[in-house]
XYZ file of N, CA and C in Angstrom:
858
model
N 9.216 37.288 -44.686
C 9.123 37.959 -43.434
C 8.714 39.499 -44.086
N 7.698 40.530 -44.020
C 7.178 41.571 -43.639
C 6.620 42.459 -42.769
N 7.448 43.259 -42.105
C 6.909 44.067 -40.452
C 6.562 45.526 -40.867
N 5.835 46.007 -40.081
C 5.029 47.189 -40.158
C 5.956 47.881 -39.003
N 6.715 48.897 -39.161
C 7.461 49.542 -38.697
C 7.070 51.043 -38.200
N 7.387 51.451 -37.330
C 7.265 52.915 -37.083
C 8.490 53.832 -36.709
N 8.296 55.071 -37.249
C 10.109 55.648 -37.324
C 10.520 55.559 -35.426
N 9.744 55.364 -34.570
C 10.377 55.162 -33.393
C 11.328 53.824 -33.268
N 10.883 52.833 -34.098
C 11.208 51.787 -34.315
C 10.597 50.817 -33.565
N 9.222 50.911 -33.477
C 8.480 49.719 -32.968
C 8.051 49.211 -33.974
N 7.762 47.711 -33.181
C 7.198 47.036 -34.265
C 6.099 46.627 -34.314
N 4.840 47.182 -35.554
C 3.207 46.955 -35.140
C 2.413 46.273 -35.151
N 3.276 45.460 -36.577
C 2.617 44.254 -36.837
C 3.715 43.358 -37.697
N 3.567 42.188 -38.131
C 4.600 41.544 -39.003
C 3.390 40.137 -39.756
N 3.998 39.729 -41.098
C 3.269 38.722 -41.930
C 4.492 37.779 -42.125
N 4.410 36.582 -42.307
C 4.991 35.578 -43.027
C 4.531 34.733 -44.765
N 5.127 35.438 -45.396
C 4.108 35.349 -46.718
C 5.661 33.959 -47.735
N 5.368 33.333 -48.195
C 6.473 32.867 -49.837
C 5.852 34.091 -50.477
N 6.878 34.768 -51.123
C 7.057 35.685 -51.629
C 8.454 35.668 -52.501
N 8.415 36.595 -53.614
C 9.255 37.186 -54.006
C 9.629 38.730 -53.838
N 10.884 38.654 -53.722
C 11.385 40.995 -53.400
C 12.123 40.981 -54.977
N 11.024 41.741 -55.080
C 11.096 42.836 -56.318
C 12.061 44.363 -55.628
N 13.556 44.093 -56.012
C 14.298 44.783 -55.647
C 14.826 45.939 -56.827
N 15.363 47.067 -56.006
C 14.688 48.582 -57.298
C 16.404 48.463 -57.449
N 17.419 47.719 -56.493
C 18.562 47.876 -56.842
C 19.342 46.657 -55.897
N 20.586 46.392 -56.491
C 21.467 45.175 -55.317
C 22.517 46.490 -55.039
N 23.369 46.145 -54.457
C 24.472 47.453 -53.730
C 25.100 46.390 -53.377
N 26.371 46.228 -53.390
C 27.341 46.034 -52.242
C 27.247 46.733 -51.072
N 28.229 46.576 -49.696
C 28.170 47.079 -48.623
C 29.062 48.425 -48.888
N 30.098 48.632 -49.988
C 30.584 49.903 -49.874
C 29.680 50.444 -51.048
N 28.607 50.368 -51.724
C 27.689 51.506 -52.315
C 26.610 51.537 -51.503
N 26.159 50.619 -50.468
C 24.860 51.425 -49.302
C 25.807 52.392 -48.495
N 27.204 52.064 -48.402
C 28.204 53.788 -47.554
C 27.395 54.558 -47.708
N 27.830 53.991 -49.986
C 28.275 55.674 -50.005
C 26.941 56.036 -50.035
N 25.588 55.681 -50.763
C 24.544 56.466 -50.119
C 24.614 56.527 -49.195
N 24.771 56.298 -47.905
C 23.856 56.229 -46.504
C 25.164 57.716 -45.981
N 26.254 57.862 -46.626
C 27.043 58.962 -46.513
C 26.802 60.188 -47.359
N 25.500 59.604 -48.685
C 25.956 60.706 -49.761
C 24.652 62.145 -49.564
N 24.285 63.366 -49.316
C 23.926 64.173 -48.835
C 22.708 64.418 -50.759
N 23.137 64.197 -51.083
C 22.122 64.514 -52.684
C 20.961 62.570 -52.363
N 19.982 63.157 -52.593
C 18.795 62.603 -52.309
C 18.500 61.572 -53.468
N 18.486 60.542 -53.540
C 17.988 59.329 -54.226
C 16.441 58.662 -53.926
N 15.886 57.967 -54.528
C 15.355 57.145 -54.520
C 15.500 55.890 -53.506
N 17.324 55.576 -53.632
C 17.602 54.335 -53.216
C 18.479 55.149 -52.044
N 19.057 56.325 -52.226
C 19.497 56.740 -50.888
C 18.372 56.964 -49.688
N 17.542 57.297 -50.193
C 16.504 57.358 -48.547
C 15.831 56.686 -47.912
N 15.773 55.546 -49.377
C 15.757 53.979 -48.536
C 16.157 53.383 -47.820
N 17.716 53.647 -48.315
C 18.627 52.748 -47.193
C 18.809 53.449 -46.069
N 19.231 55.442 -45.947
C 19.342 55.916 -45.028
C 17.796 55.374 -44.003
N 16.667 55.619 -44.482
C 15.322 55.050 -43.517
C 15.873 54.098 -42.743
N 16.086 52.733 -43.209
C 16.580 51.621 -43.237
C 17.822 51.775 -41.945
N 18.674 52.575 -42.065
C 19.951 52.664 -41.372
C 19.324 53.512 -40.042
N 18.627 54.547 -40.057
C 17.898 54.987 -38.690
C 17.206 54.641 -38.015
N 16.013 53.561 -38.521
C 15.632 51.984 -37.971
C 16.817 50.816 -36.857
N 17.410 50.894 -38.370
C 18.815 50.114 -37.362
C 19.864 50.366 -35.978
N 19.815 51.970 -36.807
C 20.375 52.496 -35.575
C 19.496 52.596 -33.988
N 18.282 52.402 -34.492
C 17.569 52.472 -33.032
C 17.905 51.466 -32.218
N 17.588 49.675 -33.587
C 17.753 48.304 -32.896
C 18.744 48.369 -32.528
N 19.623 48.435 -32.592
C 21.349 48.553 -32.368
C 21.189 48.915 -30.751
N 20.569 50.064 -30.651
C 21.270 50.930 -29.586
C 19.973 50.247 -28.020
N 18.944 49.567 -28.519
C 18.354 48.926 -27.311
C 18.184 47.072 -27.102
N 19.107 46.926 -27.926
C 19.786 45.893 -27.764
C 20.789 45.514 -26.802
N 21.585 46.962 -27.466
C 22.878 46.878 -26.156
C 21.920 47.515 -24.987
N 21.353 48.328 -24.697
C 21.232 48.174 -23.563
C 20.252 47.473 -22.991
N 19.719 46.281 -23.640
C 19.879 44.643 -22.647
C 21.297 44.118 -22.515
N 21.885 44.706 -22.936
C 22.911 43.916 -22.489
C 23.899 42.564 -23.547
N 23.455 43.142 -25.161
C 24.009 42.299 -25.702
C 25.128 42.731 -26.013
N 26.451 41.995 -26.611
C 27.497 42.291 -26.326
C 27.855 42.621 -28.239
N 29.143 43.638 -28.046
C 30.060 44.272 -29.370
C 30.897 43.560 -29.195
N 31.413 42.033 -29.495
C 32.822 41.585 -29.450
C 33.712 42.029 -30.830
N 34.410 41.206 -30.878
C 35.428 41.280 -32.027
C 36.502 39.893 -32.535
N 36.250 39.610 -33.799
C 37.139 38.346 -34.063
C 37.842 38.393 -35.196
N 39.126 38.673 -35.384
C 40.265 38.746 -36.425
C 39.824 37.811 -37.747
N 39.457 38.962 -38.527
C 39.220 38.320 -39.898
C 40.459 39.108 -41.228
N 40.792 38.286 -41.793
C 41.402 38.562 -42.805
C 41.289 38.104 -44.408
N 42.079 38.737 -44.920
C 41.526 38.187 -46.255
C 42.995 38.051 -47.399
N 43.394 36.889 -48.369
C 44.483 37.158 -49.172
C 44.178 37.299 -50.454
N 44.794 37.881 -51.372
C 45.049 37.586 -51.914
C 46.102 36.784 -52.817
N 45.798 36.099 -53.766
C 46.307 34.864 -53.991
C 47.126 35.276 -55.563
N 48.288 34.915 -55.603
C 48.608 35.104 -57.170
C 47.834 34.052 -57.948
N 47.550 34.658 -59.339
C 46.814 33.202 -60.168
C 47.262 32.318 -61.078
N 48.164 32.166 -60.713
C 49.531 31.243 -61.556
C 49.450 30.096 -60.552
N 50.445 30.692 -59.241
C 50.568 29.713 -58.442
C 50.544 29.547 -56.645
N 48.945 30.509 -57.098
C 48.125 30.483 -55.931
C 48.751 30.587 -54.611
N 50.281 31.722 -54.367
C 50.274 31.903 -52.986
C 50.232 33.243 -52.148
N 50.194 33.501 -52.041
C 49.057 34.728 -50.893
C 50.429 35.922 -51.357
N 49.782 37.413 -52.522
C 50.179 37.833 -52.296
C 49.942 39.743 -51.812
N 49.585 39.408 -51.226
C 48.714 40.509 -50.175
C 47.606 39.632 -48.935
N 48.123 40.334 -47.483
C 46.935 40.203 -46.865
C 46.531 41.467 -46.491
N 45.310 41.367 -45.922
C 44.769 42.371 -45.531
C 42.678 41.988 -44.498
N 42.538 43.031 -43.896
C 41.484 42.734 -43.112
C 40.349 43.549 -43.629
N 39.002 43.074 -43.168
C 37.977 43.024 -43.843
C 37.906 44.609 -42.991
N 37.202 44.923 -44.483
C 36.897 46.910 -44.462
C 35.356 46.116 -43.153
N 34.815 46.473 -41.949
C 33.329 46.907 -41.765
C 32.404 48.385 -41.771
N 31.535 48.314 -42.732
C 30.933 49.655 -42.468
C 29.660 49.724 -41.967
N 29.317 50.880 -41.969
C 28.083 51.397 -40.940
C 26.967 50.141 -42.096
N 27.151 50.424 -43.170
C 26.172 49.183 -44.011
C 26.310 48.255 -43.354
N 27.211 47.394 -42.650
C 27.347 46.030 -42.106
C 26.755 46.237 -40.957
N 26.434 46.896 -40.195
C 26.040 47.013 -38.946
C 24.405 47.356 -39.484
N 23.487 48.006 -40.351
C 22.275 48.062 -40.997
C 21.856 47.203 -41.387
N 23.224 46.017 -42.484
C 22.160 44.220 -42.672
C 22.302 43.745 -41.290
N 22.834 44.019 -40.476
C 22.909 43.005 -39.183
C 21.843 43.077 -38.693
N 21.367 44.179 -38.140
C 20.548 44.741 -37.558
C 19.386 43.857 -38.104
N 18.909 43.544 -38.787
C 17.112 43.245 -39.374
C 17.724 41.713 -39.612
N 18.817 41.419 -39.857
C 18.873 39.367 -39.902
C 18.769 39.319 -38.134
N 19.493 40.020 -37.530
C 18.710 39.643 -36.389
C 17.376 39.422 -35.581
N 16.726 40.741 -35.937
C 15.392 40.935 -35.950
C 14.849 39.802 -36.746
N 14.948 39.404 -38.324
C 14.192 38.387 -39.000
C 14.489 37.382 -37.790
N 15.746 37.070 -37.860
C 16.435 35.747 -36.702
C 14.779 35.078 -35.441
N 15.277 36.272 -34.979
C 14.032 36.256 -33.790
C 12.890 36.448 -33.985
N 12.296 36.942 -35.366
C 10.935 36.876 -35.578
C 10.114 35.632 -35.783
N 11.090 35.144 -36.957
C 10.698 33.650 -37.106
C 11.127 32.875 -35.896
N 12.276 32.621 -34.917
C 12.188 32.169 -33.916
C 11.194 31.663 -33.240
N 10.067 32.879 -32.695
C 9.125 32.643 -31.854
C 8.341 32.226 -32.828
N 8.325 32.827 -34.411
C 6.590 32.442 -35.267
C 6.923 30.698 -34.714
N 7.756 30.178 -35.127
C 7.863 28.924 -35.202
C 7.740 28.044 -34.145
N 7.840 28.391 -33.119
C 7.736 27.909 -31.709
C 6.187 27.791 -30.925
N 5.396 28.950 -31.625
C 4.138 29.182 -31.693
C 3.230 28.125 -31.769
N 3.678 27.782 -33.303
C 2.906 26.469 -33.970
C 3.606 24.803 -33.695
N 5.556 24.614 -33.503
C 5.622 23.899 -32.769
C 6.795 23.911 -32.011
N 6.501 24.182 -30.901
C 6.707 24.657 -29.331
C 8.205 23.647 -29.052
N 7.786 22.094 -29.538
C 9.276 21.022 -28.961
C 9.627 20.621 -30.567
N 9.491 21.021 -31.737
C 10.007 20.761 -32.594
C 11.128 22.395 -33.405
N 10.783 23.023 -32.832
C 11.830 24.218 -33.249
C 13.865 24.306 -33.197
N 13.741 24.951 -34.324
C 15.532 24.457 -34.347
C 16.368 25.559 -33.441
N 16.842 26.266 -32.566
C 17.225 27.203 -31.973
C 18.852 27.047 -32.251
N 19.047 28.542 -31.129
C 20.651 28.810 -31.591
C 20.830 29.166 -29.753
N 21.105 28.341 -28.845
C 21.110 29.594 -27.887
C 23.058 29.588 -27.246
N 23.509 30.185 -26.651
C 25.154 30.558 -26.159
C 24.614 30.880 -24.939
N 25.462 29.865 -24.196
C 25.254 29.749 -23.052
C 26.245 31.332 -21.896
N 25.957 30.864 -20.539
C 26.683 31.893 -20.260
C 28.057 31.090 -20.248
N 28.827 32.225 -20.013
C 30.100 31.827 -19.591
C 30.160 31.080 -18.305
N 31.368 30.287 -18.100
C 32.413 30.033 -17.155
C 33.400 31.120 -16.947
N 33.012 31.759 -15.492
C 33.458 32.539 -15.147
C 35.095 32.447 -14.845
N 35.469 31.705 -14.936
C 36.655 31.573 -15.050
C 37.597 31.681 -15.634
N 36.654 30.599 -16.912
C 37.572 31.063 -18.347
C 37.615 33.018 -18.254
N 37.434 33.652 -17.699
C 37.536 34.799 -17.819
C 38.710 35.805 -16.891
N 39.819 34.757 -15.911
C 40.598 35.043 -15.020
C 41.607 35.805 -16.215
N 42.694 34.696 -16.917
C 43.457 35.374 -17.425
C 42.972 36.946 -18.163
N 42.375 37.324 -18.423
C 41.563 38.406 -19.527
C 41.316 39.633 -18.147
N 40.755 38.842 -17.470
C 40.751 39.762 -16.071
C 42.184 40.612 -15.674
N 42.534 39.584 -15.739
C 44.414 39.919 -15.415
C 45.316 40.152 -16.178
N 45.381 40.675 -17.255
C 45.618 41.437 -18.404
C 44.851 42.593 -18.677
N 44.084 43.060 -18.533
C 43.199 44.585 -18.883
C 43.349 44.634 -17.275
N 43.482 43.863 -16.066
C 44.243 44.549 -14.970
C 45.181 45.665 -15.246
N 45.960 45.019 -15.690
C 48.042 45.764 -16.076
C 47.552 46.649 -16.463
N 46.363 47.168 -17.332
C 46.761 47.932 -17.725
C 45.541 49.244 -17.070
N 44.973 48.580 -15.883
C 44.550 49.663 -14.998
C 42.903 49.598 -15.322
N 42.479 48.551 -15.951
C 41.278 49.023 -16.130
C 39.976 47.026 -15.510
N 39.136 46.913 -15.862
C 38.205 46.019 -14.765
C 37.657 45.630 -15.788
N 37.276 43.939 -15.884
C 36.330 43.658 -16.124
C 35.655 42.890 -15.662
N 34.348 42.396 -16.047
C 32.942 42.324 -14.893
C 32.495 40.810 -16.183
N 32.626 39.948 -15.831
C 32.230 39.188 -16.777
C 30.051 38.408 -16.174
N 30.178 38.821 -15.086
C 28.911 38.650 -14.364
C 27.688 38.576 -15.027
N 27.307 39.395 -16.024
C 25.847 39.376 -16.587
C 26.500 39.817 -18.356
N 25.804 39.485 -19.501
C 26.529 39.991 -20.702
C 26.322 41.445 -20.245
N 25.783 42.320 -19.734
C 25.516 43.396 -19.558
C 26.607 44.106 -19.136
N 27.088 43.436 -18.070
C 28.679 44.138 -17.318
C 29.504 44.309 -17.969
N 29.082 42.682 -18.650
C 30.489 42.904 -19.178
C 30.300 43.545 -20.664
N 29.694 43.907 -21.276
C 29.600 45.216 -22.248
C 29.512 46.115 -21.706
N 29.509 47.118 -20.261
C 29.667 47.879 -20.123
C 30.853 48.144 -19.750
N 31.177 47.214 -19.287
C 33.566 46.938 -18.238
C 34.201 47.244 -19.850
N 33.454 46.488 -21.253
C 34.801 46.593 -22.472
C 34.676 48.024 -22.566
N 33.612 48.447 -22.678
C 33.383 50.479 -23.299
C 34.574 51.019 -22.675
N 34.476 50.724 -21.145
C 35.111 51.712 -20.342
C 36.523 51.186 -20.774
N 37.105 50.104 -21.593
C 39.138 49.799 -21.723
C 38.954 50.460 -22.828
N 39.597 51.448 -22.769
C 40.463 52.883 -23.749
C 40.915 53.063 -23.189
N 42.331 53.280 -23.963
C 43.514 53.865 -23.798
C 43.510 54.726 -25.116
N 43.775 55.874 -25.096
C 44.514 57.164 -26.117
C 45.355 56.871 -26.812
N 46.453 56.317 -25.486
C 48.153 55.772 -26.468
C 48.139 54.446 -27.430
N 46.990 53.690 -27.451
C 46.536 52.524 -28.321
C 45.218 51.997 -28.332
N 45.479 52.863 -29.769
C 43.553 52.478 -30.208
C 43.264 51.481 -30.686
N 44.444 49.919 -30.461
C 43.943 48.782 -30.964
C 43.801 48.594 -29.404
N 43.801 48.450 -28.629
C 43.676 48.035 -26.618
C 42.316 47.285 -26.702
N 41.187 48.376 -27.498
C 40.149 48.017 -26.820
C 39.556 46.627 -27.924
N 39.940 46.749 -28.917
C 39.665 45.527 -30.013
C 40.195 44.064 -30.090
N 41.334 44.166 -28.731
C 42.561 43.271 -28.728
C 41.287 42.437 -27.132
N 40.669 43.368 -26.630
C 40.503 42.943 -25.287
C 38.606 41.896 -25.770
N 38.452 43.085 -26.824
C 36.827 41.988 -27.180
C 37.694 41.135 -27.631
N 38.384 40.915 -28.573
C 38.632 39.606 -29.620
C 38.787 38.530 -27.881
N 39.739 38.932 -27.200
C 39.966 37.657 -25.775
C 38.455 37.953 -25.169
N 37.871 38.112 -24.991
C 36.415 38.043 -24.716
C 35.898 37.177 -24.960
N 35.727 37.092 -26.498
C 35.253 36.460 -27.635
C 36.184 34.742 -27.054
N 37.330 35.078 -27.215
C 38.127 33.087 -26.777
C 37.597 32.892 -24.868
N 36.686 33.985 -24.484
C 36.439 33.243 -22.898
C 35.097 32.667 -23.001
N 34.778 33.015 -24.584
C 32.897 32.484 -23.941
C 33.260 31.255 -24.489
N 31.612 30.496 -24.003
C 31.475 28.650 -24.834
C 31.003 28.790 -25.934
N 30.924 28.223 -26.687
C 30.514 27.750 -28.087
C 29.259 27.802 -28.099
N 28.182 29.246 -29.247
C 26.604 29.187 -29.538
C 26.083 27.163 -29.837
N 25.335 26.915 -29.996
C 24.783 25.788 -30.412
C 23.506 25.510 -30.972
N 23.222 24.721 -31.446
C 21.641 24.541 -32.043
C 21.585 23.283 -31.330
N 19.995 23.593 -31.207
C 19.164 22.313 -30.202
C 17.931 22.433 -30.306
N 17.464 21.083 -30.050
C 15.800 21.182 -30.404
C 15.121 21.620 -28.842
N 14.019 22.248 -29.680
C 13.193 23.243 -28.319
C 12.627 22.447 -27.530
N 12.427 20.936 -27.603
C 11.595 19.676 -27.047
C 13.042 19.594 -25.926
N 13.849 19.625 -26.553
C 15.533 19.156 -25.259
C 15.459 19.743 -24.250
N 15.269 21.347 -24.076
C 15.630 22.313 -23.080
C 14.793 22.353 -22.717
N 13.937 23.015 -21.104
C 13.640 24.482 -20.269
C 13.563 25.644 -21.546
N 12.591 26.170 -21.569
C 12.546 27.958 -21.843
C 14.456 28.322 -21.855
N 14.058 28.554 -20.119
C 15.171 29.048 -19.206
C 16.618 28.944 -20.205
N 16.633 27.514 -20.442
C 17.904 27.743 -21.127
C 18.478 27.733 -22.314
N 17.174 28.478 -23.254
C 17.175 28.600 -24.432
C 17.872 30.440 -24.982
N 18.542 31.126 -23.599
C 18.654 32.281 -24.200
C 20.285 32.059 -24.483
N 20.254 33.385 -25.209
C 21.503 33.243 -26.130
C 22.357 34.611 -25.639
N 22.914 33.903 -24.901
C 24.284 35.382 -24.111
C 24.873 36.841 -24.810
N 25.090 36.172 -25.943
C 26.491 37.236 -26.640
C 24.820 38.648 -27.515
N 23.441 37.685 -27.829
C 22.721 39.090 -28.004
C 21.663 38.992 -26.803
N 22.288 38.745 -25.909
C 21.194 38.859 -24.928
C 19.534 38.793 -25.245
N 19.637 37.626 -25.997
C 17.825 37.561 -26.879
C 17.715 36.575 -26.014
N 16.180 36.340 -25.242
C 15.647 35.254 -25.126
C 15.485 33.582 -26.036
N 15.422 34.167 -26.909
C 14.779 33.415 -28.168
C 15.752 33.664 -29.871
N 16.131 32.852 -30.081
C 16.893 32.975 -31.366
C 17.494 31.832 -32.002
N 17.044 32.149 -33.493
C 17.476 30.774 -34.277
C 18.140 31.986 -35.608
N 18.225 30.885 -36.756
C 19.221 31.036 -38.016
C 18.709 30.793 -39.022
N 17.757 31.975 -39.655
C 17.132 32.289 -40.679
C 17.778 32.826 -42.278
N 18.515 33.243 -41.752
C 18.630 34.569 -43.351
C 19.702 33.792 -43.794
N 20.446 33.180 -44.296
C 21.267 32.278 -45.088
C 21.239 30.928 -45.649
N 20.013 30.242 -46.208
C 19.796 29.404 -46.654
C 20.573 28.503 -47.143
N 21.158 30.015 -48.179
C 22.032 29.299 -49.364
C 23.248 28.974 -48.665
N 23.643 29.143 -47.180
C 24.850 28.620 -46.631
C 25.105 28.170 -45.632
N 23.320 27.706 -44.991
C 23.200 26.955 -44.149
C 22.585 25.689 -43.659
N 22.720 24.778 -43.110
C 21.531 24.162 -43.241
C 20.278 24.098 -42.129
N 20.954 25.083 -41.340
C 20.295 25.212 -39.956
C 19.108 25.718 -40.572
N 19.831 27.044 -41.179
C 18.361 27.554 -41.919
C 17.640 27.460 -42.795
N 18.203 26.698 -44.244
C 16.977 25.422 -44.360
C 16.007 24.682 -43.758
N 16.375 23.936 -42.509
C 15.326 23.653 -41.531
C 14.764 23.795 -41.111
N 14.738 25.979 -40.629
C 13.722 26.870 -40.254
C 13.080 27.294 -41.137
N 13.509 27.241 -42.478
C 12.770 28.104 -43.489
C 11.392 26.557 -43.953
N 11.646 25.180 -43.772
C 10.702 24.694 -43.798
C 9.933 24.591 -42.738
N 10.342 24.210 -41.138
C 9.590 24.954 -40.043
C 8.474 26.093 -40.219
N 9.264 27.197 -40.749
C 8.081 28.008 -41.024
C 7.079 28.108 -41.688
N 7.451 27.838 -43.321
C 6.359 26.916 -44.179
C 5.379 26.589 -43.718
N 5.891 25.613 -42.551
C 4.389 24.495 -42.262
C 3.613 25.163 -41.378
N 4.486 26.226 -40.836
C 3.888 27.115 -39.667
C 2.475 27.727 -40.371
N 2.758 28.599 -41.831
C 2.274 29.521 -41.902
C 1.167 28.537 -43.028
N 1.172 27.358 -43.184
C 0.476 25.894 -44.314
C 0.632 26.598 -45.735
N 1.962 26.326 -45.810
C 2.385 26.684 -47.206
C 2.968 25.589 -47.934
N 3.557 24.532 -46.715
C 3.535 23.300 -47.359
C 3.559 22.646 -45.998
N 3.505 21.373 -46.620
C 3.961 20.186 -45.021
C 4.166 20.131 -44.786
N 4.931 19.514 -43.294
C 6.217 19.301 -42.740
C 6.937 18.054 -42.770
N 7.827 18.288 -43.432
C 8.890 16.703 -43.989
C 8.522 15.848 -42.817
N 8.875 14.514 -42.585
C 8.370 13.515 -41.178
C 9.652 14.270 -40.661
N 10.626 14.173 -41.002
C 11.661 14.008 -40.927
C 11.618 15.046 -39.551
N 11.126 16.229 -39.851
C 11.117 17.735 -38.597
C 9.726 16.986 -37.698
N 9.156 16.205 -38.166
C 8.093 15.821 -37.138
C 8.236 15.205 -35.496
N 10.279 14.807 -36.382
C 10.814 13.337 -34.783
C 11.788 14.796 -34.367
N 11.028 14.959 -32.363
C 11.930 15.789 -31.641
C 13.386 15.161 -32.341
N 13.385 13.385 -31.753
C 14.498 12.558 -31.663
C 15.642 13.314 -32.988
N 14.952 13.040 -34.132
C 15.499 13.628 -35.399
C 16.102 14.784 -36.114
N 15.121 15.566 -35.014
C 15.525 16.682 -35.262
C 17.221 17.499 -34.255
N 16.457 16.730 -32.775
C 17.838 16.655 -32.034
C 18.882 16.233 -32.541
N 18.839 14.500 -33.380
C 20.004 14.477 -34.003
C 20.772 15.453 -34.718
N 20.241 16.317 -35.937
C 20.496 17.004 -37.262
C 21.082 18.126 -36.401
N 20.657 18.505 -35.285
C 21.090 19.743 -34.212
C 22.794 19.464 -34.440
N 23.109 18.317 -33.247
C 24.149 17.712 -32.981
C 24.747 17.424 -33.949
N 23.879 17.073 -35.690
C 25.419 16.606 -36.290
C 25.588 18.837 -37.189
N 25.170 19.588 -36.558
C 25.450 20.052 -37.483
C 26.079 21.332 -36.554
N 26.368 21.028 -35.416
C 26.872 21.605 -33.825
C 28.242 21.158 -34.513
N 28.687 20.219 -34.732
C 29.936 19.193 -35.320
C 30.083 19.498 -36.340
N 29.391 19.876 -36.947
C 29.731 20.530 -39.065
C 30.232 22.190 -38.740
N 29.772 22.391 -38.060
C 29.785 24.195 -37.468
C 31.547 24.247 -37.191
N 32.170 23.239 -35.740
C 32.965 23.364 -34.789
C 34.250 23.243 -36.180
N 33.891 21.953 -37.128
C 34.837 21.653 -38.311
C 35.516 22.611 -39.528
N 34.785 23.427 -39.234
C 34.351 24.305 -40.349
C 35.376 25.128 -39.620
N 35.385 25.824 -38.496
C 35.763 26.805 -37.720
C 36.759 26.091 -37.446
N 37.574 25.291 -37.245
C 38.679 24.794 -37.326
C 39.510 25.061 -38.386
N 38.826 24.629 -39.672
C 39.387 24.548 -41.416
C 39.482 26.044 -41.303
N 38.508 26.800 -40.997
C 39.226 27.997 -41.050
C 40.237 28.704 -40.536
N 40.005 28.620 -39.668
C 41.421 29.217 -38.826
C 43.234 28.380 -39.517
N 42.754 26.553 -39.692
C 44.393 26.327 -39.866
C 44.312 26.813 -41.257
N 43.404 27.387 -42.391
C 43.328 28.142 -43.789
C 44.373 29.267 -43.272
N 44.014 29.989 -42.358
C 44.140 32.143 -42.479
C 46.082 31.431 -41.620
N 45.947 30.573 -40.654
C 47.242 30.000 -40.064
C 48.240 29.518 -41.517
N 47.596 28.210 -42.371
C 49.005 28.252 -43.329
C 49.001 29.348 -44.690
N 47.968 29.815 -44.377
C 48.592 31.434 -45.267
C 49.534 32.448 -45.188
N 49.321 32.876 -43.810
C 49.685 33.998 -43.330
C 51.021 33.071 -43.142
N 51.458 31.843 -42.788
C 52.660 31.489 -42.835
C 53.344 31.424 -44.232
N 52.900 30.906 -45.471
C 53.431 31.066 -46.584
C 52.877 32.682 -47.031
N 52.913 33.609 -46.577
C 53.158 34.952 -47.109
C 54.231 35.933 -46.251
N 54.138 35.199 -45.177
C 55.493 35.752 -44.376
C 56.667 34.722 -44.620
N 56.627 33.376 -45.708
C 58.049 32.657 -45.586
C 58.854 33.295 -45.720
N 60.082 33.397 -46.061
C 61.471 34.023 -47.378
C 61.180 36.060 -47.254
N 60.350 36.314 -46.422
C 60.261 38.208 -47.201
C 61.389 38.326 -45.309
N 62.013 39.626 -45.729
C 63.137 40.040 -45.096
C 62.315 41.248 -44.017
N 62.393 40.819 -42.876
C 61.796 41.955 -41.947
C 61.982 43.701 -42.387
N 61.026 43.703 -42.146
C 61.029 45.588 -42.766
C 61.066 46.981 -41.466
């Protein structure tokens, strides 16, 4: 996906091509962040800073439209090379560079979703996030009220705005905790075939986007592989595989991906729980 974007963050043209990226440098998030923070001019640094300026504009527009900024606790374990027992546990550090990459990934996913729907309106592999059941927020609303805050989950915009106001200077972790709890009140996002649901039900609540798909990670998600194949067929690069030409088969694939994704989530949480117990087992209270 190749965009032409103005400095004001307006996309004026988009092209879809089978191409090879000629990258001038590979960067980790930490290295990209160092370029963002560095006052010294450089080819790589100037390029990353321009991208970051656009990412900030994209993010601001999404939040204004009602996109949520939630949180989920992610930890990593250092393992002993011999016994494989956990020797240390830390939380993942997120940088401004992470948000930069996220914004362009979201833009790519939305852009590709719209493109495949133009060619295959009933065969698109999309991802929806239904609006939550408001009753699921009763516990969170009560907990926030006990600290003097009001949570309004009526719309994604009202929920985002009310979470932004939940700040206690004496408890800096409170806001993140409330965002974690808000995540647990949500219905799960799910893959679906565009021909199975009316467009009014395609909406992604968390991203405040009417259309969304997964395109950017074909090396680790099968949904992205399917979307790449749909996009390739839509631009005439290769024929549509027979199994993607049937709405029923696409729907079956989406159901299978949802089951697998749920199982992977449960396995990941169980793994974190197991290694947390192993890490603290036998340790003296400090």
